[in-house]
mmCIF file of C-alpha atoms in Angstrom:
data_model
loop_
_atom_site.group_PDB
_atom_site.id
_atom_site.type_symbol
_atom_site.label_atom_id
_atom_site.label_comp_id
_atom_site.label_asym_id
_atom_site.label_seq_id
_atom_site.Cartn_x
_atom_site.Cartn_y
_atom_site.Cartn_z
ATOM 1 C CA MET W 9 -1.407 -33.668 -62.277
ATOM 2 C CA LYS W 10 -3.156 -30.890 -60.363
ATOM 3 C CA GLN W 11 -0.868 -28.633 -58.336
ATOM 4 C CA SER W 12 -1.633 -28.223 -54.629
ATOM 5 C CA VAL W 13 -1.733 -24.575 -53.552
ATOM 6 C CA LYS W 14 -2.917 -23.311 -50.162
ATOM 7 C CA SER W 15 -3.994 -19.755 -49.409
ATOM 8 C CA VAL W 16 -3.740 -17.859 -46.127
ATOM 9 C CA VAL W 17 -5.124 -14.388 -45.414
ATOM 10 C CA ILE W 18 -3.636 -12.581 -42.417
ATOM 11 C CA VAL W 19 -5.646 -9.579 -41.225
ATOM 12 C CA GLY W 20 -5.262 -7.122 -38.408
ATOM 13 C CA VAL W 21 -4.831 -3.511 -37.456
ATOM 14 C CA GLY W 22 -1.622 -1.565 -37.957
ATOM 15 C CA GLY W 23 0.940 -2.194 -35.239
ATOM 16 C CA GLN W 24 -0.255 -5.683 -34.292
ATOM 17 C CA GLY W 25 2.629 -7.524 -35.918
ATOM 18 C CA THR W 26 0.859 -8.921 -38.961
ATOM 19 C CA LEU W 27 3.868 -8.234 -41.183
ATOM 20 C CA LEU W 28 6.246 -10.195 -38.918
ATOM 21 C CA ALA W 29 3.704 -13.020 -38.829
ATOM 22 C CA SER W 30 3.641 -12.956 -42.633
ATOM 23 C CA ARG W 31 7.442 -13.066 -42.828
ATOM 24 C CA VAL W 32 7.594 -16.053 -40.461
ATOM 25 C CA LEU W 33 4.823 -17.862 -42.371
ATOM 26 C CA GLY W 34 6.519 -17.268 -45.718
ATOM 27 C CA ALA W 35 9.933 -18.301 -44.398
ATOM 28 C CA ALA W 36 8.519 -21.488 -42.811
ATOM 29 C CA MET W 37 6.896 -22.444 -46.097
ATOM 30 C CA LEU W 38 10.136 -21.763 -48.019
ATOM 31 C CA ASN W 39 12.064 -23.822 -45.441
ATOM 32 C CA GLN W 40 9.627 -26.656 -46.106
ATOM 33 C CA GLY W 41 10.369 -26.440 -49.834
ATOM 34 C CA TYR W 42 7.155 -24.790 -51.006
ATOM 35 C CA ASP W 43 6.892 -22.150 -53.698
ATOM 36 C CA VAL W 44 5.640 -19.040 -51.853
ATOM 37 C CA HIS W 45 3.973 -15.886 -53.145
ATOM 38 C CA GLY W 46 2.661 -13.051 -51.027
ATOM 39 C CA MET W 47 1.557 -9.472 -50.944
ATOM 40 C CA SER W 48 0.480 -6.934 -48.406
ATOM 41 C CA GLN W 49 -1.919 -4.038 -48.601
ATOM 42 C CA ARG W 50 -2.379 -1.176 -46.208
ATOM 43 C CA GLY W 51 -5.418 0.843 -45.350
ATOM 44 C CA GLY W 52 -7.520 0.856 -42.211
ATOM 45 C CA SER W 53 -6.801 -2.839 -42.099
ATOM 46 C CA VAL W 54 -3.468 -4.512 -42.683
ATOM 47 C CA VAL W 55 -3.933 -7.494 -44.969
ATOM 48 C CA THR W 56 -1.405 -10.008 -46.194
ATOM 49 C CA TYR W 57 -2.098 -12.727 -48.728
ATOM 50 C CA VAL W 58 0.222 -15.740 -48.715
ATOM 51 C CA ARG W 59 -0.098 -18.549 -51.231
ATOM 52 C CA TYR W 60 2.165 -21.565 -51.028
ATOM 53 C CA GLY W 61 2.362 -25.028 -52.472
ATOM 54 C CA ASP W 62 3.864 -27.001 -55.296
ATOM 55 C CA LYS W 63 3.651 -23.999 -57.594
ATOM 56 C CA GLY W 64 1.855 -20.747 -56.866
ATOM 57 C CA TYR W 65 0.976 -18.439 -59.706
ATOM 58 C CA SER W 66 -0.339 -15.313 -58.029
ATOM 59 C CA PRO W 67 -0.386 -13.904 -54.521
ATOM 60 C CA VAL W 68 -3.909 -12.564 -54.964
ATOM 61 C CA ILE W 69 -6.573 -14.440 -53.023
ATOM 62 C CA GLU W 70 -10.128 -13.872 -54.193
ATOM 63 C CA HIS W 71 -13.388 -14.290 -52.273
ATOM 64 C CA GLY W 72 -13.955 -17.930 -51.371
ATOM 65 C CA GLU W 73 -10.317 -19.003 -51.899
ATOM 66 C CA ALA W 74 -8.633 -18.774 -48.467
ATOM 67 C CA ASP W 75 -7.929 -22.050 -46.695
ATOM 68 C CA VAL W 76 -7.102 -20.128 -43.504
ATOM 69 C CA ILE W 77 -7.831 -16.646 -42.239
ATOM 70 C CA LEU W 78 -5.649 -15.556 -39.346
ATOM 71 C CA ALA W 79 -7.317 -12.552 -37.703
ATOM 72 C CA PHE W 80 -5.568 -10.470 -35.086
ATOM 73 C CA GLU W 81 -8.853 -8.804 -34.118
ATOM 74 C CA LEU W 82 -12.518 -9.904 -34.187
ATOM 75 C CA LEU W 83 -13.873 -7.197 -36.481
ATOM 76 C CA GLU W 84 -11.189 -8.062 -39.038
ATOM 77 C CA ALA W 85 -12.261 -11.726 -38.850
ATOM 78 C CA GLY W 86 -15.799 -10.647 -39.697
ATOM 79 C CA ARG W 87 -14.698 -8.329 -42.493
ATOM 80 C CA TYR W 88 -12.638 -10.997 -44.230
ATOM 81 C CA LEU W 89 -15.048 -13.919 -43.807
ATOM 82 C CA PRO W 90 -16.050 -13.707 -47.518
ATOM 83 C CA TRP W 91 -12.473 -14.709 -48.467
ATOM 84 C CA LEU W 92 -12.791 -18.057 -46.660
ATOM 85 C CA LYS W 93 -13.445 -21.134 -48.777
ATOM 86 C CA LYS W 94 -16.032 -23.688 -47.758
ATOM 87 C CA GLY W 95 -14.383 -25.946 -45.183
ATOM 88 C CA GLY W 96 -11.737 -23.322 -44.378
ATOM 89 C CA VAL W 97 -10.650 -22.210 -40.908
ATOM 90 C CA ILE W 98 -10.737 -18.815 -39.208
ATOM 91 C CA ILE W 99 -8.387 -18.385 -36.274
ATOM 92 C CA ALA W 100 -9.053 -15.166 -34.391
ATOM 93 C CA ASN W 101 -7.854 -13.253 -31.401
ATOM 94 C CA THR W 102 -10.881 -12.198 -29.330
ATOM 95 C CA GLN W 103 -9.304 -8.795 -28.706
ATOM 96 C CA GLN W 104 -11.407 -5.873 -29.898
ATOM 97 C CA ILE W 105 -9.774 -2.711 -31.215
ATOM 98 C CA ASP W 106 -12.159 0.119 -31.985
ATOM 99 C CA PRO W 107 -11.843 1.469 -35.536
ATOM 100 C CA MET W 108 -11.963 5.229 -36.108
ATOM 101 C CA PRO W 109 -15.766 5.403 -36.721
ATOM 102 C CA VAL W 110 -16.324 3.765 -33.305
ATOM 103 C CA ILE W 111 -13.784 6.050 -31.609
ATOM 104 C CA THR W 112 -15.470 9.160 -33.047
ATOM 105 C CA GLY W 113 -18.952 7.928 -32.119
ATOM 106 C CA ALA W 114 -20.109 7.628 -35.745
ATOM 107 C CA ALA W 115 -20.610 3.864 -35.368
ATOM 108 C CA SER W 116 -20.794 1.141 -32.743
ATOM 109 C CA TYR W 117 -18.586 -1.917 -32.500
ATOM 110 C CA PRO W 118 -20.711 -4.845 -33.738
ATOM 111 C CA GLU W 119 -22.162 -6.965 -30.953
ATOM 112 C CA HIS W 120 -22.052 -10.775 -30.867
ATOM 113 C CA LEU W 121 -19.416 -10.901 -33.600
ATOM 114 C CA GLU W 122 -18.111 -14.332 -32.565
ATOM 115 C CA LYS W 123 -21.594 -15.811 -32.841
ATOM 116 C CA GLN W 124 -22.206 -14.141 -36.209
ATOM 117 C CA ILE W 125 -18.984 -15.589 -37.616
ATOM 118 C CA ALA W 126 -19.668 -19.046 -36.194
ATOM 119 C CA ASP W 127 -23.228 -18.929 -37.573
ATOM 120 C CA LYS W 128 -21.815 -18.548 -41.110
ATOM 121 C CA GLY W 129 -20.673 -22.169 -40.876
ATOM 122 C CA ALA W 130 -16.954 -21.467 -40.774
ATOM 123 C CA HIS W 131 -14.638 -23.634 -38.715
ATOM 124 C CA PHE W 132 -13.982 -20.875 -36.186
ATOM 125 C CA LEU W 133 -11.312 -20.928 -33.479
ATOM 126 C CA ALA W 134 -11.363 -17.814 -31.291
ATOM 127 C CA PHE W 135 -9.311 -17.301 -28.148
ATOM 128 C CA ASP W 136 -7.628 -14.593 -26.076
ATOM 129 C CA ALA W 137 -4.201 -14.442 -27.718
ATOM 130 C CA LEU W 138 -3.383 -11.274 -25.769
ATOM 131 C CA GLU W 139 -3.530 -13.186 -22.469
ATOM 132 C CA LEU W 140 -1.235 -15.897 -23.826
ATOM 133 C CA ALA W 141 1.177 -13.256 -25.159
ATOM 134 C CA GLN W 142 1.338 -11.733 -21.675
ATOM 135 C CA GLN W 143 2.150 -15.188 -20.287
ATOM 136 C CA ALA W 144 4.975 -15.416 -22.832
ATOM 137 C CA GLY W 145 6.397 -12.116 -21.629
ATOM 138 C CA SER W 146 5.018 -9.362 -23.866
ATOM 139 C CA VAL W 147 1.711 -8.200 -25.342
ATOM 140 C CA LYS W 148 3.665 -7.738 -28.577
ATOM 141 C CA ALA W 149 3.888 -11.533 -28.935
ATOM 142 C CA VAL W 150 0.197 -11.828 -29.940
ATOM 143 C CA ASN W 151 1.282 -12.368 -33.543
ATOM 144 C CA VAL W 152 3.429 -15.381 -32.669
ATOM 145 C CA VAL W 153 0.737 -16.826 -30.376
ATOM 146 C CA LEU W 154 -1.646 -16.685 -33.340
ATOM 147 C CA LEU W 155 0.953 -18.261 -35.632
ATOM 148 C CA GLY W 156 1.248 -21.101 -33.139
ATOM 149 C CA ALA W 157 -2.489 -21.689 -33.243
ATOM 150 C CA MET W 158 -2.462 -21.595 -37.042
ATOM 151 C CA ALA W 159 0.520 -23.955 -37.267
ATOM 152 C CA LYS W 160 -1.654 -26.848 -36.075
ATOM 153 C CA GLN W 161 -3.864 -26.305 -39.146
ATOM 154 C CA LEU W 162 -0.999 -26.509 -41.659
ATOM 155 C CA ASP W 163 1.205 -29.445 -42.682
ATOM 156 C CA ILE W 164 4.453 -28.006 -41.385
ATOM 157 C CA ASP W 165 6.381 -29.680 -38.588
ATOM 158 C CA LYS W 166 6.405 -27.721 -35.323
ATOM 159 C CA GLN W 167 10.214 -27.695 -35.282
ATOM 160 C CA VAL W 168 10.311 -25.986 -38.697
ATOM 161 C CA TRP W 169 8.226 -23.157 -37.216
ATOM 162 C CA LEU W 170 10.474 -22.873 -34.151
ATOM 163 C CA ASP W 171 13.624 -22.869 -36.302
ATOM 164 C CA THR W 172 12.079 -20.197 -38.535
ATOM 165 C CA ILE W 173 11.199 -18.021 -35.550
ATOM 166 C CA LYS W 174 14.764 -18.372 -34.291
ATOM 167 C CA SER W 175 16.166 -17.244 -37.638
ATOM 168 C CA THR W 176 13.629 -14.440 -38.170
ATOM 169 C CA VAL W 177 13.282 -12.511 -34.901
ATOM 170 C CA PRO W 178 16.096 -10.617 -33.144
ATOM 171 C CA ALA W 179 18.112 -12.902 -30.824
ATOM 172 C CA LYS W 180 17.023 -11.111 -27.647
ATOM 173 C CA PHE W 181 13.366 -11.951 -28.419
ATOM 174 C CA VAL W 182 13.770 -15.571 -29.550
ATOM 175 C CA GLU W 183 13.002 -17.230 -26.200
ATOM 176 C CA MET W 184 9.869 -15.129 -25.633
ATOM 177 C CA ASN W 185 8.624 -15.783 -29.171
ATOM 178 C CA GLU W 186 9.275 -19.513 -28.903
ATOM 179 C CA LYS W 187 7.245 -19.551 -25.678
ATOM 180 C CA ALA W 188 4.479 -17.528 -27.362
ATOM 181 C CA PHE W 189 4.400 -19.940 -30.308
ATOM 182 C CA VAL W 190 4.137 -22.998 -28.051
ATOM 183 C CA LEU W 191 1.364 -21.378 -25.980
ATOM 184 C CA GLY W 192 -0.575 -20.689 -29.189
ATOM 185 C CA TYR W 193 0.148 -24.137 -30.584
ATOM 186 C CA ASN W 194 -1.194 -25.757 -27.407
ATOM 187 C CA SER W 195 -4.213 -23.456 -27.109
#
């Protein structure tokens, strides 16, 4: 019998909360009874690979293997498009954060990035997660807004996600993060 393993790539820029998002994702999958493997790399981009399912053998996700890419920023969505498998989903925040070459004037931020990604044939969901995070009470809740949007693409009950958020984030931020998750889930 073939084992069912799903792969998620979470990409963003340092300070956007990708590591908390990865912790919540991994904990939700463990709470659902899946075997979970993950790893994180740092550089200009912050990247986390999470593989979960009946039995995962390696956290490494190669080009063309990701079922879902969760991108905290548009340029990161474009950079990691090669990791997406045919029929996979990219969920992206439309926020643009200039990388160092753009800040120094050595490069320009790519124009029409959303169209370029969509033209590659990916199932592409892009929205302003920053605005929804502000509605939830803090711009720092972008990560949980994006998790909410991704949750609809995965076979995990909404309540499992909410329970995982409650057990993962500090108590004083639970209500805001639950609101952020629901706003993302309903987006």
